[in-house]
Coordinates of C-alpha atoms in Angstrom, one line a residue:
M1 CA -33.4 60.2 80.4
L2 CA -35.9 58.8 82.9
H3 CA -38.7 59.4 80.3
M4 CA -36.7 57.5 77.6
R5 CA -36.1 54.6 80.0
R6 CA -39.8 54.4 80.8
A7 CA -40.7 54.5 77.1
E8 CA -38.3 51.7 76.4
E9 CA -39.8 49.6 79.2
R10 CA -43.3 49.9 77.6
Q11 CA -41.8 48.5 74.4
L12 CA -41.3 44.8 74.1
T13 CA -37.5 44.5 74.1
V14 CA -35.9 41.6 72.2
L15 CA -32.3 40.7 72.6
H16 CA -31.0 38.9 69.6
L17 CA -27.8 37.0 70.5
V18 CA -26.1 36.1 67.3
Q19 CA -22.7 34.6 66.3
P20 CA -22.8 34.0 62.5
V21 CA -22.2 37.5 61.1
D22 CA -22.6 36.8 57.4
G23 CA -24.6 34.5 55.2
G24 CA -28.2 33.4 55.7
V25 CA -28.4 33.8 59.5
A26 CA -27.3 37.4 59.3
R27 CA -29.9 38.2 56.6
V28 CA -32.6 36.5 58.6
V29 CA -31.8 38.5 61.7
T30 CA -31.4 41.8 59.8
D31 CA -34.8 41.3 58.0
L32 CA -36.4 40.3 61.3
V33 CA -35.2 43.4 63.3
R34 CA -36.2 45.7 60.4
A35 CA -39.7 44.3 60.6
Q36 CA -39.7 44.4 64.4
T37 CA -38.6 48.1 64.4
V38 CA -41.5 49.0 62.1
A39 CA -43.9 47.0 64.3
G40 CA -42.9 49.0 67.4
L41 CA -40.7 46.5 69.1
R42 CA -37.3 47.4 70.5
P43 CA -34.7 45.0 69.0
V44 CA -31.2 44.8 70.4
V45 CA -28.6 42.8 68.5
A46 CA -25.6 41.4 70.3
C47 CA -23.0 40.2 67.9
P48 CA -19.3 40.4 67.0
P49 CA -18.5 44.1 66.7
G50 CA -17.6 45.6 63.3
S51 CA -19.2 42.7 61.5
P52 CA -21.5 42.8 58.4
L53 CA -24.3 41.9 60.7
A54 CA -23.5 44.7 63.2
V55 CA -23.6 47.2 60.3
G56 CA -26.7 45.8 58.7
A57 CA -28.7 45.5 62.0
A58 CA -27.9 49.1 63.0
A59 CA -29.1 50.2 59.6
A60 CA -32.3 48.2 60.1
G61 CA -33.1 50.0 63.3
A62 CA -31.6 47.8 66.0
Q63 CA -29.5 48.9 68.9
V64 CA -26.3 46.9 68.5
R65 CA -24.1 45.7 71.3
G66 CA -20.7 44.2 70.8
W67 CA -20.5 40.6 71.7
S68 CA -17.1 39.0 70.7
A69 CA -17.7 35.3 70.1
T70 CA -16.2 32.7 67.8
R71 CA -18.1 30.1 65.8
A72 CA -16.8 27.0 67.7
P73 CA -16.9 26.3 71.4
G74 CA -13.5 26.5 73.1
P75 CA -11.6 28.1 75.9
R76 CA -13.2 31.5 75.3
L77 CA -16.7 30.2 76.1
A78 CA -16.7 31.2 79.8
G79 CA -15.8 34.8 78.8
E80 CA -18.5 34.8 76.1
V81 CA -21.1 33.6 78.6
A82 CA -20.1 36.2 81.1
A83 CA -20.3 38.9 78.4
A84 CA -23.7 37.7 77.3
R85 CA -24.9 37.8 80.9
R86 CA -23.7 41.5 81.3
I87 CA -25.6 42.5 78.1
V88 CA -28.8 40.8 79.4
R89 CA -28.4 42.6 82.7
D90 CA -27.9 45.9 81.0
C91 CA -30.6 45.9 78.3
R92 CA -33.2 44.1 80.5
P93 CA -35.0 42.3 77.6
H94 CA -38.4 40.8 77.8
V95 CA -37.2 38.0 75.5
V96 CA -33.8 36.6 74.6
H97 CA -33.7 35.2 71.0
A98 CA -30.5 33.2 70.5
H99 CA -29.6 32.3 66.9
S100 CA -27.5 29.3 65.9
A101 CA -25.5 26.8 67.9
K102 CA -22.9 29.0 69.5
A103 CA -25.2 31.8 70.6
G104 CA -27.7 29.1 71.7
L105 CA -25.0 27.5 73.9
A106 CA -23.7 30.8 75.4
G107 CA -27.0 32.5 75.7
R108 CA -28.8 29.6 77.4
I109 CA -26.0 29.1 79.9
A110 CA -25.9 32.8 80.6
V111 CA -29.7 33.1 81.2
R112 CA -30.7 29.6 82.4
G113 CA -34.4 30.3 82.0
R114 CA -34.5 33.5 84.1
V115 CA -35.6 35.4 81.0
P116 CA -38.1 34.1 78.5
T117 CA -35.9 32.5 75.9
V118 CA -36.2 31.4 72.2
F119 CA -33.5 29.3 70.7
Q120 CA -33.4 29.1 66.9
P121 CA -30.9 26.6 65.6
H122 CA -30.9 27.6 61.9
A123 CA -29.9 23.9 61.2
W124 CA -28.7 21.5 63.9
S125 CA -25.1 21.6 65.1
F126 CA -24.9 17.9 65.4
E127 CA -25.6 17.5 61.7
A128 CA -22.5 19.6 60.9
V129 CA -19.9 17.4 62.6
D130 CA -19.1 13.7 63.1
G131 CA -18.0 11.2 65.7
R132 CA -17.5 12.3 69.3
T133 CA -18.0 16.0 68.4
A134 CA -21.5 15.2 67.1
E135 CA -22.3 13.2 70.2
L136 CA -21.3 16.1 72.4
A137 CA -23.3 18.6 70.4
L138 CA -26.4 16.4 70.5
N139 CA -26.0 15.8 74.3
W140 CA -25.8 19.5 74.8
E141 CA -29.0 20.2 72.7
R142 CA -30.9 17.5 74.7
F143 CA -29.7 19.1 78.0
G144 CA -30.0 22.8 76.9
A145 CA -33.6 22.5 75.7
R146 CA -34.7 22.9 79.4
W147 CA -33.5 26.5 79.2
A148 CA -35.5 27.5 76.2
D149 CA -39.2 28.4 76.5
H150 CA -39.5 27.5 72.8
I151 CA -37.2 26.0 70.2
L152 CA -38.0 27.8 67.0
C153 CA -37.4 25.9 63.8
V154 CA -37.7 27.3 60.3
S155 CA -39.1 24.1 58.8
E156 CA -41.1 21.1 59.9
S157 CA -38.3 18.8 58.8
E158 CA -35.9 20.7 61.0
R159 CA -38.3 20.1 63.9
R160 CA -38.6 16.4 63.1
T161 CA -34.9 16.0 63.0
G162 CA -34.6 17.5 66.5
Q163 CA -37.5 15.4 67.9
Q164 CA -36.1 12.2 66.3
A165 CA -32.7 13.0 67.9
G166 CA -34.3 12.9 71.3
I167 CA -34.6 16.7 72.0
A168 CA -37.6 17.3 74.3
A169 CA -38.8 20.8 73.9
R170 CA -41.7 23.1 73.3
W171 CA -41.5 23.5 69.5
S172 CA -42.6 26.2 67.2
V173 CA -42.2 26.2 63.4
I174 CA -42.1 29.5 61.5
H175 CA -40.8 29.4 57.9
N176 CA -38.1 31.8 56.9
G177 CA -39.3 34.9 55.1
I178 CA -37.7 37.2 52.6
D179 CA -38.1 40.9 51.7
L180 CA -40.4 40.7 48.7
D181 CA -39.9 44.4 48.0
R182 CA -36.1 43.8 47.6
F183 CA -36.3 40.5 45.7
R184 CA -38.6 41.3 42.8
P185 CA -39.4 39.3 39.7
G186 CA -37.2 39.7 36.6
G187 CA -37.8 38.6 33.0
Q188 CA -35.7 38.3 29.9
A189 CA -34.9 42.1 29.8
D190 CA -33.8 42.0 33.4
R191 CA -31.6 39.0 32.7
A192 CA -29.9 40.8 29.8
A193 CA -29.4 44.0 31.8
A194 CA -28.0 42.1 34.8
R195 CA -25.5 40.2 32.7
A196 CA -24.4 43.5 31.0
S197 CA -23.9 45.1 34.5
L198 CA -21.5 42.4 35.9
P199 CA -17.9 42.9 34.9
L200 CA -17.0 39.3 35.7
L201 CA -19.2 38.3 32.7
D202 CA -17.5 40.5 30.2
G203 CA -16.7 38.6 27.1
M204 CA -19.2 35.8 27.8
D205 CA -21.8 35.0 25.2
P206 CA -24.9 36.9 26.4
H207 CA -27.1 34.0 25.5
A208 CA -24.9 31.3 27.2
P209 CA -26.7 29.2 29.8
L210 CA -25.7 30.5 33.2
V211 CA -26.1 28.7 36.5
V212 CA -25.5 30.6 39.8
C213 CA -24.9 29.3 43.3
V214 CA -25.3 31.8 46.1
G215 CA -23.9 30.8 49.5
R216 CA -21.0 30.8 51.9
L217 CA -18.1 28.7 50.6
T218 CA -18.2 26.0 53.2
R219 CA -18.6 22.2 53.3
Q220 CA -22.2 22.8 54.4
K221 CA -23.2 24.4 51.2
G222 CA -21.7 21.6 49.0
Q223 CA -20.0 23.7 46.3
D224 CA -17.5 20.8 46.0
V225 CA -20.3 18.5 45.1
L226 CA -21.5 21.1 42.6
L227 CA -18.1 21.2 40.9
D228 CA -18.1 17.4 40.6
A229 CA -21.6 17.6 39.0
W230 CA -20.5 20.5 36.7
R231 CA -17.7 18.3 35.2
R232 CA -20.4 15.8 34.2
L233 CA -22.6 18.5 32.6
R234 CA -22.9 18.3 28.8
V235 CA -24.5 21.6 27.9
P236 CA -22.4 23.6 25.3
G237 CA -21.3 27.0 26.5
A238 CA -22.8 26.7 30.0
R239 CA -21.1 28.8 32.7
L240 CA -21.3 28.4 36.5
V241 CA -20.8 31.2 39.0
L242 CA -20.2 30.7 42.7
V243 CA -21.3 33.8 44.6
G244 CA -19.9 34.2 48.1
D245 CA -16.8 33.8 50.2
G246 CA -15.7 31.5 53.0
P247 CA -13.1 29.2 54.3
D248 CA -13.3 26.8 51.3
R249 CA -12.6 29.4 48.7
A250 CA -9.0 28.6 48.0
G251 CA -9.7 24.9 47.5
L252 CA -12.7 25.5 45.3
E253 CA -10.7 28.0 43.1
A254 CA -7.9 25.5 42.7
S255 CA -10.2 22.7 41.6
A256 CA -12.7 24.7 39.5
P257 CA -12.9 24.1 35.7
A258 CA -12.2 27.0 33.4
D259 CA -16.0 27.6 32.8
V260 CA -16.6 28.3 36.6
L261 CA -16.2 31.8 38.0
L262 CA -15.9 32.8 41.7
T263 CA -17.1 36.3 42.7
G264 CA -15.9 36.5 46.3
A265 CA -18.1 38.3 48.8
S266 CA -21.0 40.2 47.2
A267 CA -22.9 43.0 48.9
D268 CA -25.9 42.5 46.6
V269 CA -26.7 39.1 45.1
R270 CA -29.7 40.3 43.1
P271 CA -27.9 41.0 39.9
W272 CA -26.4 37.5 39.9
I273 CA -29.9 36.0 40.5
H274 CA -31.4 38.0 37.7
A275 CA -28.5 37.1 35.4
A276 CA -29.0 33.4 36.0
D277 CA -31.1 30.9 33.9
A278 CA -31.1 28.6 37.0
V279 CA -29.9 28.8 40.6
V280 CA -28.5 25.8 42.6
L281 CA -27.8 25.1 46.2
P282 CA -26.4 21.6 46.8
S283 CA -26.2 21.8 50.6
R284 CA -25.3 18.9 52.9
W285 CA -27.6 20.1 55.7
E286 CA -29.9 23.1 56.3
G287 CA -32.8 24.3 58.4
M288 CA -34.5 26.1 55.5
A289 CA -32.0 27.9 53.2
L290 CA -32.7 31.6 52.5
A291 CA -30.9 31.9 49.1
P292 CA -33.3 29.6 47.2
L293 CA -36.3 31.6 48.5
E294 CA -34.7 34.8 47.3
A295 CA -34.1 33.3 43.9
M296 CA -37.6 31.9 43.6
A297 CA -39.1 35.3 44.5
C298 CA -37.1 36.7 41.6
G299 CA -38.6 34.1 39.3
R300 CA -35.7 31.7 39.0
A301 CA -35.9 27.9 39.0
V302 CA -33.8 26.5 41.9
V303 CA -32.2 23.1 42.1
M304 CA -31.6 22.0 45.7
S305 CA -30.4 18.9 47.6
D306 CA -33.2 17.3 49.5
V307 CA -32.2 18.3 53.0
N308 CA -34.3 19.9 55.8
G309 CA -36.5 22.7 54.5
A310 CA -36.1 22.0 50.8
R311 CA -39.4 20.2 50.2
E312 CA -41.2 23.0 52.1
S313 CA -39.5 25.6 49.8
V314 CA -40.3 24.3 46.3
A315 CA -43.7 24.8 44.7
P316 CA -45.9 21.7 45.1
G317 CA -45.5 19.3 42.2
D318 CA -41.9 20.4 41.3
E319 CA -40.1 18.2 43.7
D320 CA -39.0 15.7 41.0
H321 CA -37.6 18.5 38.9
L322 CA -35.8 20.4 41.6
L323 CA -34.8 18.2 44.4
V324 CA -31.8 15.8 44.3
P325 CA -30.2 13.6 47.0
P326 CA -27.4 15.3 48.9
E327 CA -23.9 14.5 47.8
D328 CA -25.1 13.0 44.5
P329 CA -23.3 14.8 41.7
A330 CA -24.8 12.6 39.0
A331 CA -28.4 13.5 40.0
L332 CA -27.4 17.1 40.4
A333 CA -25.9 17.2 36.9
A334 CA -29.0 15.5 35.4
S335 CA -31.4 18.0 37.0
L336 CA -29.4 21.0 35.9
T337 CA -29.1 19.6 32.4
A338 CA -32.9 19.1 32.1
L339 CA -33.5 22.7 33.1
L340 CA -30.9 24.2 30.8
T341 CA -31.8 22.2 27.8
D342 CA -35.6 22.5 28.0
P343 CA -36.7 26.2 28.0
E344 CA -40.4 25.3 28.3
L345 CA -39.7 23.3 31.5
R346 CA -37.5 26.0 32.9
E347 CA -40.1 28.7 32.3
A348 CA -42.9 26.7 33.8
V349 CA -40.9 25.8 36.9
S350 CA -39.7 29.4 37.2
H351 CA -43.2 30.7 37.0
R352 CA -44.5 28.3 39.7
A353 CA -41.5 29.1 41.9
L354 CA -42.2 32.8 41.6
R355 CA -45.9 32.4 42.6
H356 CA -45.1 30.1 45.4
A357 CA -42.4 32.2 47.0
R358 CA -44.3 35.4 46.9
A359 CA -47.4 33.7 48.4
A360 CA -45.7 31.8 51.1
F361 CA -42.5 33.5 52.2
D362 CA -43.1 37.1 53.0
V363 CA -40.8 38.3 55.8
R364 CA -43.6 40.4 57.2
R365 CA -45.7 37.3 57.9
T366 CA -42.7 35.6 59.4
A367 CA -42.0 38.6 61.7
G368 CA -45.6 38.7 62.8
A369 CA -45.6 35.1 63.7
V370 CA -42.4 35.5 65.7
A371 CA -43.8 38.5 67.5
G372 CA -46.8 36.4 68.4
L373 CA -44.5 33.8 69.8
Y374 CA -42.8 36.4 71.9
Q375 CA -46.1 37.7 73.3
E376 CA -47.1 34.1 74.2
I377 CA -44.0 33.3 76.2
V378 CA -43.9 36.7 77.9
S379 CA -47.5 36.5 79.0
L380 CA -46.9 33.0 80.3
S381 CA -43.9 34.3 82.3
G382 CA -46.3 36.6 84.2
P383 CA -45.4 39.5 86.5
T384 CA -42.1 37.9 87.7
M385 CA -40.6 38.4 84.3
R386 CA -38.9 41.7 84.9
K387 CA -37.6 40.6 88.3
R388 CA -36.0 37.6 86.6
T389 CA -34.4 39.8 84.0
E390 CA -32.8 41.9 86.8
R391 CA -31.1 38.9 88.5

C-alpha cells in the first residue's frame, strides 16, 4: 500500500472537477483523461456519480470520485464546496482543473489558490443569462480569477470575450481537440451504409438531402432558430435530424415540421454524421464547439453561427459559406440551401473541412499542450506545493 502511494506521488496527479456530465464538456474531459493516462499522468475526475461522464471517464482510465453538484448555483453550493474540499484533501492533486462555470465556482472557493488551479470556462456563464443574473456571474468571474493560476480558453475569441468583460487573469488558449482515430473520413459508400443502418431513416429516399444537428437540446445550441430556418428552406425532399436530448426536447418536438426527426440521446453520433450531407450548429454562444470539429474530421461541411470559436474552427477561406450571424434564421436557411443545391460547392467545402480538422484539431496535441501548462504552473508553485495541497 505504501509502495502504491509513493508511486502515485511520483505521477503528476490532476483532479478534474466537472459538473456538466453530458455533451461537449463531458467528451472533452473524457478524451483529455484518456490521453493523460496514456502519457503517464494520474487523472482523477470528480463529477456527479452514475453519470455518463463518470462511466466514460472510468473507462478512459481515470479514477472517479462522486461529487454531487447541480448546474446552477443555489442553496446546495456550500455543501458542494465542502465536498470538493474533502476530495482535494483526499487525493492530494498537483493540479486542480475545474471545468465550466459551476465547478469553476465551487472548486475555486474550495481551493482558494492553495493548489495550482486551472479554470476552463467552456463558454462564459455571463453569456448564457441576462439581467441581474448576468451581472452577478460576471462579477464572480472578475473576482474568482485571482484563485486561478491560469484561465484556459478553447479559442482566442473566448479569451477576448473574457478580457473585454474586465476579467484580469493569466490566460492560456488551447484549442479543443478530437479523437481522429474515432472520427474518421467517410465518403459516398459510408453515407449510404450509415443511412441504411439507422432505423429512424427507414422509408426515407436514400438520395434525399439530409442535414444533421448534433447537440444538447438547449437554448444555447439554438435548435429553435434552426427550426425557424428549416421552415424557410426550399429544397425538395430535404430532411433534418436533431441528434441529442435535453430540457428543450418537448418544445422542439411540438414545434417541429413533419420533415424533422428527433433521435433523443445517442451513444454514438458517428453514423448520423456519416449519413449527413451537411451538419449544422446554430449556437447562441460557445467557447469552441466540439461537434463541428468531429463532423469536419469525418469530411462533412458544417454550417455554424458566428460565435466564439467558430472562425477558428472552419477552414480558412470558407467563412462566407459556413458562418452565419447567430439568431438569423434567414441567413441560416440561405447557407444550408447553397450547400444542399450545389454538390460541387459542398464537396469542395467538405474536402477543405476534412483536411483542416485533421491537421489542426488532434486531441493528442491538445492534451500535450495542457500537460505543458500543468508542468508550468506546478514548477512555478515550487516546493511548497505539496504542503499547500495538505491544508
